[in-house]
Coordinates of C-alpha atoms (C1' of nucleotides) in Angstrom, one line a residue:
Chain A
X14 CA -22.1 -10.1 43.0
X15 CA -21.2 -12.5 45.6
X16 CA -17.8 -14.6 43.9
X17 CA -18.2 -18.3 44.6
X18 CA -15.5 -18.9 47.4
X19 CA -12.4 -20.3 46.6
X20 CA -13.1 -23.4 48.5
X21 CA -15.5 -24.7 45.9
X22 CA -13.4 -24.2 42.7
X23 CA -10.9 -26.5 44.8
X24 CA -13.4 -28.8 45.2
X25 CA -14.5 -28.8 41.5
X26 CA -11.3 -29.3 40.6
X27 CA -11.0 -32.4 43.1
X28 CA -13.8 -33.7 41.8
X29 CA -13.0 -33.0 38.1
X30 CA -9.3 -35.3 38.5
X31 CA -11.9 -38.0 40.1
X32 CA -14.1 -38.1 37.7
X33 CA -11.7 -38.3 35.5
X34 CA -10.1 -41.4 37.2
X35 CA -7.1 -39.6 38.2
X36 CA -8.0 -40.2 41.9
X37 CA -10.2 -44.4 41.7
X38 CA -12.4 -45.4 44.2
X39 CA -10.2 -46.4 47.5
X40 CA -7.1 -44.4 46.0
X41 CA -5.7 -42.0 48.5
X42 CA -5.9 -38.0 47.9
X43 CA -2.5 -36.0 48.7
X44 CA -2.9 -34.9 52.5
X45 CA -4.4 -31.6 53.2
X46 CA -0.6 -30.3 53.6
X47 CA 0.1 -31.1 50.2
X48 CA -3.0 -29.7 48.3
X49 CA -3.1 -26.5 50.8
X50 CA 0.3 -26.0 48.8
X51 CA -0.5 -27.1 45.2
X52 CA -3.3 -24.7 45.4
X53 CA -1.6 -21.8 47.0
X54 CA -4.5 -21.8 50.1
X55 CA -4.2 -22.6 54.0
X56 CA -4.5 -25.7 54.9
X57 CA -7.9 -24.8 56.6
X58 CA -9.6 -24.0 53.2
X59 CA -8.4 -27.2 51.9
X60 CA -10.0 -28.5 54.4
X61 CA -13.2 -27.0 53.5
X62 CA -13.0 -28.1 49.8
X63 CA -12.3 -31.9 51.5
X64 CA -15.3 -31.4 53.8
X65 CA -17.5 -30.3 50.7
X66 CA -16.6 -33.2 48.8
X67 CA -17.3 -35.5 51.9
X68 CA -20.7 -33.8 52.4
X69 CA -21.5 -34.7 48.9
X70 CA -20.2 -38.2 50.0
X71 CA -17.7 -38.5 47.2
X72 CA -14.5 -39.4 49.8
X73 CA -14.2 -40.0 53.3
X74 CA -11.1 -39.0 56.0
X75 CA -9.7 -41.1 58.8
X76 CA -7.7 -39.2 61.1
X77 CA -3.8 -39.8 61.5
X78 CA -4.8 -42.2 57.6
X79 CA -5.8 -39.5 55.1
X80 CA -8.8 -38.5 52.9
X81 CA -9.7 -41.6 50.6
X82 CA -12.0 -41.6 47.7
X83 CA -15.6 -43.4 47.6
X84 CA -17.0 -43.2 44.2
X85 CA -16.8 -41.5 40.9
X86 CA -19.1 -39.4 40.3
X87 CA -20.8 -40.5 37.0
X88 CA -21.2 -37.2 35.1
X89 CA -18.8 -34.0 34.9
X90 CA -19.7 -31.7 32.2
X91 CA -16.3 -30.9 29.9
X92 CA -16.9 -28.2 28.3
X93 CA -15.7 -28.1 24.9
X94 CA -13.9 -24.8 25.0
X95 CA -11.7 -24.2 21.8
X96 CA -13.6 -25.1 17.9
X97 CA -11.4 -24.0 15.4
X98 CA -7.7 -24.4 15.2
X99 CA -5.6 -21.8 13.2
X100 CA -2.0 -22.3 11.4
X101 CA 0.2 -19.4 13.0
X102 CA 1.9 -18.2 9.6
X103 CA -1.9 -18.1 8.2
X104 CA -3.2 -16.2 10.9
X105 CA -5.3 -13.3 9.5
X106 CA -5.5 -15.3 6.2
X107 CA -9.3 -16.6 7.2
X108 CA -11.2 -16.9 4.1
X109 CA -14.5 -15.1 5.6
X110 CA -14.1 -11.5 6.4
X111 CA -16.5 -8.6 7.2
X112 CA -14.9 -5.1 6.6
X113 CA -15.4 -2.8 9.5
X114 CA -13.4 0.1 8.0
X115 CA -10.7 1.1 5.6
X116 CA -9.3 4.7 5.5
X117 CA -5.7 6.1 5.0
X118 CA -4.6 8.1 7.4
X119 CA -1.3 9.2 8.9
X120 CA 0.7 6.3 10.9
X121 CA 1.1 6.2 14.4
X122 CA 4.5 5.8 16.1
X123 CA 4.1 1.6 16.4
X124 CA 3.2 1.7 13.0
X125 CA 5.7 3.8 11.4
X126 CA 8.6 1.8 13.1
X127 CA 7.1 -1.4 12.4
X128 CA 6.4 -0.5 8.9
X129 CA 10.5 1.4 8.9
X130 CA 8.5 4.3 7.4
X131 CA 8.6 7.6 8.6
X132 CA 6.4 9.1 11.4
X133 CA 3.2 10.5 9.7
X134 CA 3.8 8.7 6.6
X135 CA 0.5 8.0 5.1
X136 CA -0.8 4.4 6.0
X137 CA -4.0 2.4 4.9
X138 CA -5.7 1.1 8.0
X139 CA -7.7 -2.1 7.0
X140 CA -9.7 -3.4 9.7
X141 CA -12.4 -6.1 10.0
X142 CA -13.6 -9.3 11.5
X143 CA -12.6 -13.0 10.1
X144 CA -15.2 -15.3 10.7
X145 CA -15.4 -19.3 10.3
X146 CA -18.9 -21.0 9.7
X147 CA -20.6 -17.5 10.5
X148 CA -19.1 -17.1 13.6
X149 CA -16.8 -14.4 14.6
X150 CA -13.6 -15.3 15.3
X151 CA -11.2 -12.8 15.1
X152 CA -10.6 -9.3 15.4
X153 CA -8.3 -7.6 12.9
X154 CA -6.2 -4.4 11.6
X155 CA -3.6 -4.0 9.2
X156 CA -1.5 -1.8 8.3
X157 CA -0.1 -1.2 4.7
X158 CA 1.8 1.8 3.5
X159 CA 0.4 3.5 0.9
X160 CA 2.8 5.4 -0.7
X161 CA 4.0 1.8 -2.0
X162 CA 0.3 0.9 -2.8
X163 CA -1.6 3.9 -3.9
X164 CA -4.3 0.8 -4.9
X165 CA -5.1 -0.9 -2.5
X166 CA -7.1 0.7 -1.0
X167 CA -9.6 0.4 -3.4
X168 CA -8.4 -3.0 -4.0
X169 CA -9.5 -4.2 -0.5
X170 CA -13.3 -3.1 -0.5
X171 CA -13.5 -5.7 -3.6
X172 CA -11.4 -8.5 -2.6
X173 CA -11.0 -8.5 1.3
X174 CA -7.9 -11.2 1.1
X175 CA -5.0 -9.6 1.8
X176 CA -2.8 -11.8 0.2
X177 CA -4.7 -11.3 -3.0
X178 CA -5.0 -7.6 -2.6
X179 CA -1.3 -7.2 -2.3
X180 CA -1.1 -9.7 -5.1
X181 CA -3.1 -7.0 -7.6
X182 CA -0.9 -4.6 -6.4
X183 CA 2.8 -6.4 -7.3
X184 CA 3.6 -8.5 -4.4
X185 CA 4.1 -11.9 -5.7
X186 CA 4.6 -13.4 -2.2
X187 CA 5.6 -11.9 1.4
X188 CA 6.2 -13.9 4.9
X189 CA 6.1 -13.3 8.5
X190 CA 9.3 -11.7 9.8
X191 CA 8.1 -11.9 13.5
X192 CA 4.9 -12.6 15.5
X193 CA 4.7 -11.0 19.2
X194 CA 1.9 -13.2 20.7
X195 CA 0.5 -12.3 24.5
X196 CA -3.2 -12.5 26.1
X197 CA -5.7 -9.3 26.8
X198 CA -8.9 -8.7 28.1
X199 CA -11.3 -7.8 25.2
X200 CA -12.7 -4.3 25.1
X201 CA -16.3 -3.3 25.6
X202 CA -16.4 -2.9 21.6
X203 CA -14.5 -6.0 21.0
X204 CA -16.2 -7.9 23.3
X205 CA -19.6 -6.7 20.5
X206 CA -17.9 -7.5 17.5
X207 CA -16.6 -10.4 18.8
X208 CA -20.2 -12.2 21.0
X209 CA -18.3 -12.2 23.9
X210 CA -18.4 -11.0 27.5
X211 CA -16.1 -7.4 28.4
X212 CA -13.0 -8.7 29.7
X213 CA -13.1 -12.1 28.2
X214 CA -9.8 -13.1 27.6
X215 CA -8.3 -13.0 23.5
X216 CA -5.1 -13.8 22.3
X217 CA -3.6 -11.5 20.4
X218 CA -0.7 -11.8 17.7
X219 CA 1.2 -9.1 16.2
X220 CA 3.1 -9.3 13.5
X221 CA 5.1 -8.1 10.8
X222 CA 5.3 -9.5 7.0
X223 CA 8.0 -8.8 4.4
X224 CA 8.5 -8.6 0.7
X225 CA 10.6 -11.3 -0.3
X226 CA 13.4 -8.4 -0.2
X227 CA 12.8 -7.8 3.3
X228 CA 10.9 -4.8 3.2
X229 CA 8.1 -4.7 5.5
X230 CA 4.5 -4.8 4.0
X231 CA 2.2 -4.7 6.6
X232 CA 1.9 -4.8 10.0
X233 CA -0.8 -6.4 11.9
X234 CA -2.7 -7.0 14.8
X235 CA -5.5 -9.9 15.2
X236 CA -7.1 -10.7 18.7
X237 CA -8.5 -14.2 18.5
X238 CA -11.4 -15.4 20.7
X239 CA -9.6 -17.3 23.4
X240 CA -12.8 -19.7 23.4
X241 CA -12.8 -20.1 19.8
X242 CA -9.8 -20.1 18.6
X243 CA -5.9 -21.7 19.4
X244 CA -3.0 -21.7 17.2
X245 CA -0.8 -24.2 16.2
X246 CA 3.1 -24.2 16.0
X247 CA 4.9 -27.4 14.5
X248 CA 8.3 -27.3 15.3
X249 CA 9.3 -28.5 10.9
X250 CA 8.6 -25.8 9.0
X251 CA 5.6 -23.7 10.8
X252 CA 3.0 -25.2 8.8
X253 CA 0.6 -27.0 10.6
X254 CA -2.9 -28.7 9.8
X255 CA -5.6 -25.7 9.6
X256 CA -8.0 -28.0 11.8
X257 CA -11.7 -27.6 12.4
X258 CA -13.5 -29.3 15.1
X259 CA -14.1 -30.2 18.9
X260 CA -10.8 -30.1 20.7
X261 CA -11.3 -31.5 24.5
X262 CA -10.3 -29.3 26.9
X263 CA -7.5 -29.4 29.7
X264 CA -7.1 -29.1 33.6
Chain B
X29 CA -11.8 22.6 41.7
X30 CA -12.9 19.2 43.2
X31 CA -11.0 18.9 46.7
X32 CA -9.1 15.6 46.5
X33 CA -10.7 12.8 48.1
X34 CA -9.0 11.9 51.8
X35 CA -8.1 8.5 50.3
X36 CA -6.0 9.8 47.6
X37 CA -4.1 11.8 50.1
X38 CA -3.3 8.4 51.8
X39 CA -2.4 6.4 48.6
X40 CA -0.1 9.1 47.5
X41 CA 1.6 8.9 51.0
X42 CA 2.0 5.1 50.8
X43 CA 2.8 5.1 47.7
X44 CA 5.8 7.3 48.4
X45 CA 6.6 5.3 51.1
X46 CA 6.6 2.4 48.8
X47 CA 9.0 4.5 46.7
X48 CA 11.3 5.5 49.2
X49 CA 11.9 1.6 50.2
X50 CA 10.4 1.9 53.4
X51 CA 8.2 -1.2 52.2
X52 CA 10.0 -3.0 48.9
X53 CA 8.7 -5.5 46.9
X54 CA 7.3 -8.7 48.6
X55 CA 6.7 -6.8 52.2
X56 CA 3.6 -6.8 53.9
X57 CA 1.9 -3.3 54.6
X58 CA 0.0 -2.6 57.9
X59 CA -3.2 -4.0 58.1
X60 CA -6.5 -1.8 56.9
X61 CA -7.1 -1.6 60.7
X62 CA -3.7 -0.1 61.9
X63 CA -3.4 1.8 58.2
X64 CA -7.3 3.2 59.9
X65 CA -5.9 4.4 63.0
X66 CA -3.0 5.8 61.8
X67 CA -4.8 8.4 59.4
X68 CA -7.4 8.8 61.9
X69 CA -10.1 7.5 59.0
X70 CA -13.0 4.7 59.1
X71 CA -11.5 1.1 57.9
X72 CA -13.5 1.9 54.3
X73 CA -11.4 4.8 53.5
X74 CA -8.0 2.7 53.9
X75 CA -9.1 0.3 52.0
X76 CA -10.0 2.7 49.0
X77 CA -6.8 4.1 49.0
X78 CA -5.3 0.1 49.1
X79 CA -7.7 -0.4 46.2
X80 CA -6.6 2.4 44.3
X81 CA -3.0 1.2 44.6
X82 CA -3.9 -2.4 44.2
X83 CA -5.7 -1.1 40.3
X84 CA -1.9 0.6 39.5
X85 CA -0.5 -3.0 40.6
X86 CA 1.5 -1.5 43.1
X87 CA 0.0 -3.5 45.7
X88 CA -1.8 -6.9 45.7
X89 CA -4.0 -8.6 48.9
X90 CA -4.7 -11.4 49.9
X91 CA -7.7 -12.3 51.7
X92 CA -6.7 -13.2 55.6
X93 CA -2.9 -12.6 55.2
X94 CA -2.5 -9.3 54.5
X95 CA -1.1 -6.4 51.5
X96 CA 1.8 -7.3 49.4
X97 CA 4.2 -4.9 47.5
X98 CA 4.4 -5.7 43.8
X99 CA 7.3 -4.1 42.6
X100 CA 9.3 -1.1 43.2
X101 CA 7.8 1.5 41.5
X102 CA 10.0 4.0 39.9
X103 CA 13.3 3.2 38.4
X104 CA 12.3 -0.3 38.1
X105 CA 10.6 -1.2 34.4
X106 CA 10.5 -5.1 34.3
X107 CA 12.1 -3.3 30.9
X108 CA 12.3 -4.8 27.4
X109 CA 16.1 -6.9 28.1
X110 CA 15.5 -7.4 32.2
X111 CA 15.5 -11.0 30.2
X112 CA 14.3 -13.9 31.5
X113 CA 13.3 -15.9 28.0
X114 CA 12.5 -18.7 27.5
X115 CA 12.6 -21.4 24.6
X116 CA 9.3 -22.8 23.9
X117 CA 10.9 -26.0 22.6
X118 CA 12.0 -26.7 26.2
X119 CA 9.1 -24.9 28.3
X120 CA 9.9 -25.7 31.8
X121 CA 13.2 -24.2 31.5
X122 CA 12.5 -20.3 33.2
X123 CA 15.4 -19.4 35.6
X124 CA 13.5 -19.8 39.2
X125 CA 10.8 -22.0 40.0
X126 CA 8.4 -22.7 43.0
X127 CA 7.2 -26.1 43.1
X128 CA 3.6 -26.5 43.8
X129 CA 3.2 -30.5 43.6
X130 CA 5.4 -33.5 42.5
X131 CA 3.0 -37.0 41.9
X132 CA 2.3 -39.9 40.3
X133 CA -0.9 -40.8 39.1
X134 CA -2.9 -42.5 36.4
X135 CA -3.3 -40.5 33.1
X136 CA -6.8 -39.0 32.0
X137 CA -7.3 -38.9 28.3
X138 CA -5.6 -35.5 26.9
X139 CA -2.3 -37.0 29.0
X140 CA -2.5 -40.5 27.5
X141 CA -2.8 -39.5 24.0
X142 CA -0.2 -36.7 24.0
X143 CA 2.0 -39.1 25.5
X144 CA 0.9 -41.9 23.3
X145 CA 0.1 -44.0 26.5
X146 CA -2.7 -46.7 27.2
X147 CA -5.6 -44.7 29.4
X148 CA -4.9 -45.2 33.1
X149 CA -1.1 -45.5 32.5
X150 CA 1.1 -44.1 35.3
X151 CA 2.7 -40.4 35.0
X152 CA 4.5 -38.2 36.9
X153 CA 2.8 -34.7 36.9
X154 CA 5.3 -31.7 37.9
X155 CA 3.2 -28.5 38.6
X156 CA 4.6 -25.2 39.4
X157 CA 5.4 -21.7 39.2
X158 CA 7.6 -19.8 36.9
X159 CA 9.5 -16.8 38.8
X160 CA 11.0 -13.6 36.8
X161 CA 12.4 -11.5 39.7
X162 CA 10.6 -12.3 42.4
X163 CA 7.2 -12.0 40.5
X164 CA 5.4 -14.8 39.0
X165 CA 4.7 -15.4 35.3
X166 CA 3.6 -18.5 35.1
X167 CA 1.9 -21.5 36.1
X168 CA 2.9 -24.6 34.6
X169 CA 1.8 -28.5 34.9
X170 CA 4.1 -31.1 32.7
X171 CA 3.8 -35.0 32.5
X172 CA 6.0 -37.8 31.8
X173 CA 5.5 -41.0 31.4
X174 CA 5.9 -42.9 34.5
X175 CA 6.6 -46.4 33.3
X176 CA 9.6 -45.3 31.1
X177 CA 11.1 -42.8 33.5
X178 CA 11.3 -44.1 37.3
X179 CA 13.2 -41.7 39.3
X180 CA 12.3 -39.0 37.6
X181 CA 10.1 -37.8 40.3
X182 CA 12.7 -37.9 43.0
X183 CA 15.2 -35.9 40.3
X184 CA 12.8 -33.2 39.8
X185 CA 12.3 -32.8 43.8
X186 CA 16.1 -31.8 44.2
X187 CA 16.8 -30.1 40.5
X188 CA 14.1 -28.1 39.3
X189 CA 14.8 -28.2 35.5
X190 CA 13.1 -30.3 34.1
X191 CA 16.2 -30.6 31.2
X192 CA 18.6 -31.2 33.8
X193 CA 15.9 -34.1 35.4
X194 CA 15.4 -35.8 31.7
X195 CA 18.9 -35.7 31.1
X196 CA 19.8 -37.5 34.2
X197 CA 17.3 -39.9 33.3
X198 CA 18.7 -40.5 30.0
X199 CA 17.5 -38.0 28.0
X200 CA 20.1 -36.3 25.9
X201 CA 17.9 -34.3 23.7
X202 CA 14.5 -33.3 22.9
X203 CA 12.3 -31.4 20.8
X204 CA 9.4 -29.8 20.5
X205 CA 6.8 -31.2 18.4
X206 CA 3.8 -29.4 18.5
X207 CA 2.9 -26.2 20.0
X208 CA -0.8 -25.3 20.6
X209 CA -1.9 -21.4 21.6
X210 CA -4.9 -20.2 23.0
X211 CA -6.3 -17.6 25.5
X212 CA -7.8 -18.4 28.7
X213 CA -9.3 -16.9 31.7
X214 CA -7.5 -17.4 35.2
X215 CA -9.4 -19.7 37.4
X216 CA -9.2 -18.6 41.5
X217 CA -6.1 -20.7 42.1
X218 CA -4.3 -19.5 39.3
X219 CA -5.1 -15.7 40.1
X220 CA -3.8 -16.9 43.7
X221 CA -0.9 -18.2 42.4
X222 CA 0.1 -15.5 39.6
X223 CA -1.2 -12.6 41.9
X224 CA -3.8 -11.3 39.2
X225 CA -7.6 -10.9 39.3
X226 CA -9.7 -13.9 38.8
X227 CA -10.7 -14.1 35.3
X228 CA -7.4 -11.8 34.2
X229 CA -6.3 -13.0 30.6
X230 CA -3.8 -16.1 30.5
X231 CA -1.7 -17.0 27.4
X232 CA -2.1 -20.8 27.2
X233 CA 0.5 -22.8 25.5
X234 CA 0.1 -26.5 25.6
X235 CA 2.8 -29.1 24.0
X236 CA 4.4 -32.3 23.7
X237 CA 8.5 -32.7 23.8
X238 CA 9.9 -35.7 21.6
X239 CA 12.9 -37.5 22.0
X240 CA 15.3 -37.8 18.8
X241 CA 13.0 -41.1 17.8
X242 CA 9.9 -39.1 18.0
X243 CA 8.9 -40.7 21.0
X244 CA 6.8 -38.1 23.4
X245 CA 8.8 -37.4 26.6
X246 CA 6.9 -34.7 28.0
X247 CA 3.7 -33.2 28.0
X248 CA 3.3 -29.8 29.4
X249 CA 0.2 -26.9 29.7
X250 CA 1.9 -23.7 31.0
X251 CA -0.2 -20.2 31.1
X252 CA 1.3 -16.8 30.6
X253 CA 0.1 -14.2 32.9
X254 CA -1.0 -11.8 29.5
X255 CA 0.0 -8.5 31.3
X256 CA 3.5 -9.8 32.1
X257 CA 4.8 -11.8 29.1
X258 CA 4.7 -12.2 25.2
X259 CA 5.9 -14.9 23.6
X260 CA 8.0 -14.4 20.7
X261 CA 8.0 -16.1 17.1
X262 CA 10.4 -15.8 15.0
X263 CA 9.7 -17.3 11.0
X264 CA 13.3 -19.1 10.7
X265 CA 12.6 -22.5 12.9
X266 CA 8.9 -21.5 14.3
X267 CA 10.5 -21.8 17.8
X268 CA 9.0 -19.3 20.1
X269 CA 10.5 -17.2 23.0
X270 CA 9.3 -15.9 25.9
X271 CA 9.8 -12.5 27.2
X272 CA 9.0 -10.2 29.7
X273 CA 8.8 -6.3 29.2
X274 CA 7.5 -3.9 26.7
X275 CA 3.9 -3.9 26.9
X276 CA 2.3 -3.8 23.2
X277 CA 0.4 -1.2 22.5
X278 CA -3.6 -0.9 21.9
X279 CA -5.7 -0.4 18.9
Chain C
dC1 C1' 5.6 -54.2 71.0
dA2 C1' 7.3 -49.5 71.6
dT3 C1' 8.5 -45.2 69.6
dG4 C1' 8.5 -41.3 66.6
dA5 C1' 6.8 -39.2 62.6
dT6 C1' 2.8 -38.3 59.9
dT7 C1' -1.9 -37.0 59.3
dT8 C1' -6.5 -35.4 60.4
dG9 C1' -9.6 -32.9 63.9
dT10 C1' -10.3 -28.8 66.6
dC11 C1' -9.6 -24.5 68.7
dT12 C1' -8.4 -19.5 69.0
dA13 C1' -7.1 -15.2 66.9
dG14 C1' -6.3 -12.0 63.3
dT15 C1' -7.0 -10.1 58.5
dT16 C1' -9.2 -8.9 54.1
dG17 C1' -13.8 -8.9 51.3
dT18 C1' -18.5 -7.6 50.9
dA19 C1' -23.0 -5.9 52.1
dT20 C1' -26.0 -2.5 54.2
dA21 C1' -27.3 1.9 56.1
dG22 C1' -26.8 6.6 57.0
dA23 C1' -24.8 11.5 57.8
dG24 C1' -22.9 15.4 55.6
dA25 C1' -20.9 18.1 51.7
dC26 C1' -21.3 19.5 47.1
dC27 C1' -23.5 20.3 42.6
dT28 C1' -27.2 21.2 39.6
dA29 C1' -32.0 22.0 37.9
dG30 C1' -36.1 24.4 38.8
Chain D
dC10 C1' -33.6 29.5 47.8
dT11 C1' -35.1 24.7 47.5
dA12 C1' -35.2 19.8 46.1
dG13 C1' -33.0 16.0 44.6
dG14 C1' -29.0 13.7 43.2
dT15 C1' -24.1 12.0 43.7
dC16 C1' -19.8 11.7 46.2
dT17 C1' -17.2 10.9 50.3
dC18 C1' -16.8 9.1 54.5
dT19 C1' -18.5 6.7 58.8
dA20 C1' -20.4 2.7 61.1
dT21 C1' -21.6 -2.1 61.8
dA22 C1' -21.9 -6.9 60.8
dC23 C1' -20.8 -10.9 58.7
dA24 C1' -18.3 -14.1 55.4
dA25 C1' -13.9 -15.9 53.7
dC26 C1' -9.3 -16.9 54.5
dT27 C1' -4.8 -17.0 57.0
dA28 C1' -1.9 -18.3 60.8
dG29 C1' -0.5 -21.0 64.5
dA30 C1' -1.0 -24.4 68.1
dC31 C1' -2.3 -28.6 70.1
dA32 C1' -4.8 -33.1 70.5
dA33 C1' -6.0 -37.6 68.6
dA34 C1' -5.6 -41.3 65.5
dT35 C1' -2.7 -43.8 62.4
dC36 C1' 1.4 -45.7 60.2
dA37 C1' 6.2 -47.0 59.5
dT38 C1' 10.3 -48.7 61.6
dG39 C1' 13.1 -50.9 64.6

DNA sequence: CATGATTTGTCTAGTTGTATAGAGACCTAG
DNA sequence: CTAGGTCTCTATACAACTAGACAAATCATG
């Protein structure tokens, strides 16, 4: 498995900004000082990535001048990485959904707390995937107690919204009380349900929604594809555009 | 009764020499050759004691410099209020920074139209690192627009903020207008930079600061090392905090 | 024009990462 | 007991990167 070096993602990356017309034919590149420290490398393996790109005759160094640029190069592939964008208070509220499993079983001690129930209270555990145009997007499990809803369980295999399961079983309306978002690798069995390599990288929300009273209803966790997926905030209210489409990426 | 392997012998002793501060967070260890000869093994057998501590992110190497220390190991939890958080609305804001690269360039086209600028316009680009504690958590990049700030380059070379920069360039107050979340994989400069592997799972955040008119001020990308933040969400304003600590747990 | 600072070019040395090959100990199936 | 496999450790070689020093060309400034 021989990693590509790191000289050569520096390069790409050169190459990428002058493509992109960051860096225009005759312009002046930082000196090898400053990119050695921009990317965190010795000076010496800046140099390499600068000696690639001259190979490739795409700049050209003077001594004692610096390292100018000769041409753009016409095509650099930008990958479209990210297709669908998701409302954050909607999360988990994707109108396609395939089941993986729904039991009721006793709750652990994350869900207990989150859910202010008791440790070993009885919880129903609905997990699935939420898809958008066929494609797996999402990764999901919730937690509802079922004391509160001896229904739903049976509720859910029919209709697999949440929202209008808890609806059939006398919650009018709930909200978010708090979302915990932070990035993970995807496991060997997420990384199936999900099409994706092992260790590819998902964001995942947790979160916690309330009856209009304040009592917690369910607490969830959703791991979206990292490639697929992104999640808007607006700073109004926190409800932005549900978005599909091709969003160019970044650096 | 499996003997222990020879290498676990010698993690165990380094990493009670870790422990008992003989080598605290930040110091180099003794190279794989001396760490050889001192335990009387081949170079191989070092290095899989170095790699067992480097998977319990004791330890971290890099390539031609030497092994670093992570953190102390014991009675130091980067614990749930060791807090370092951080507003969304004013990313750029975390306590100690290490600038990577200060410049100003032409736009490429997700700059121009986050900033609502003409391609090719001028902006300063501010890249750096976000420091809780000695230990990086994240890698940032930001943009203004040149044309309507001047100096704001040479600012941000003596104050670091970038609030304190914008308001000594006239810029009372801003907000947040649009936050955009997605998972990504580190590239080799950012696992440099953040001291994770490559490919380790980044939480991307990318958006746009306003001024009081609604006129974009700043446009900034900053990635999360996964394993050492989660940002925070709260439903009141849809602001978002970041924190350091607990880690969630796992399905 | 002269000087000093900056910038690229080159050299030497040291350190970690990876690949290959092999010896010996241990375990297990036959 | 034997044969074959895995695990641990040794040995060697090379690639990739860091670190520092100095020389040579250029540029800015007076």
């Amino acid at each position: 498995m021989a990693r590509s070096p790191i000289w050569r993602s520096i390069a790409a990356e050169l190459e990428g900004e002058i493509a992109r017309g960051l860096y225009r034919a005759g312009d002046k590149l930082p000196t090898e000082a400053e990119l050695s420290l921009r990317f965190g490398v010795n000076r010496h393996t800046a140099r390499r990535a600068l000696a690639d790109l001259a190979a490739r005759d795409l700049v050209h160094s003077r001594r004692g001048a610096g390292v100018f640029v000769k041409a753009a190069p016409l095509d650099y592939p930008i990958g479209e990485r990210v297709r669908f964008s998701q409302n954050l208070r909607a999360s988990g509220r994707l109108p396609e959904k395939r089941v993986l499993r729904i039991e009721t079983r006793p709750a652990d001690r994350a869900e207990a707390t989150a859910l202010a129930l008791p440790e070993g209270a009885e919880v129903i555990v609905y997990e699935g995937l939420s898809l958008a145009e066929a494609m797996p997007v999402a990764h999901f499990i919730s937690c509802f107690p079922a004391a509160r809803f001896p229904g739903l369980a049976a509720t859910l295999t029919e209709v697999s919204s949440v929202t209008q399961a808890l609806k059939a079983n006398g919650i009018e309306d709930y909200t978010r009380a708090h979302t915990r978002l932070t990035a993970e690798a995807a496991t060997p069995t997420q990384a199936l349900h999900l099409a994706m390599r092992e260790g590819a990288p998902l964001l995942r929300a947790e979160g916690v929604n309330v009856d209009p009273a304040g009592q917690p209803v369910e607490y969830g966790l959703t791991w979206f594809a990292g490639d697929r997926v992104a999640l808007t905030v607006s700073s109004e209210d926190g409800s932005a555009q549900a978005q599909t489409g091709a969003q160019p990426s970044s650096p």
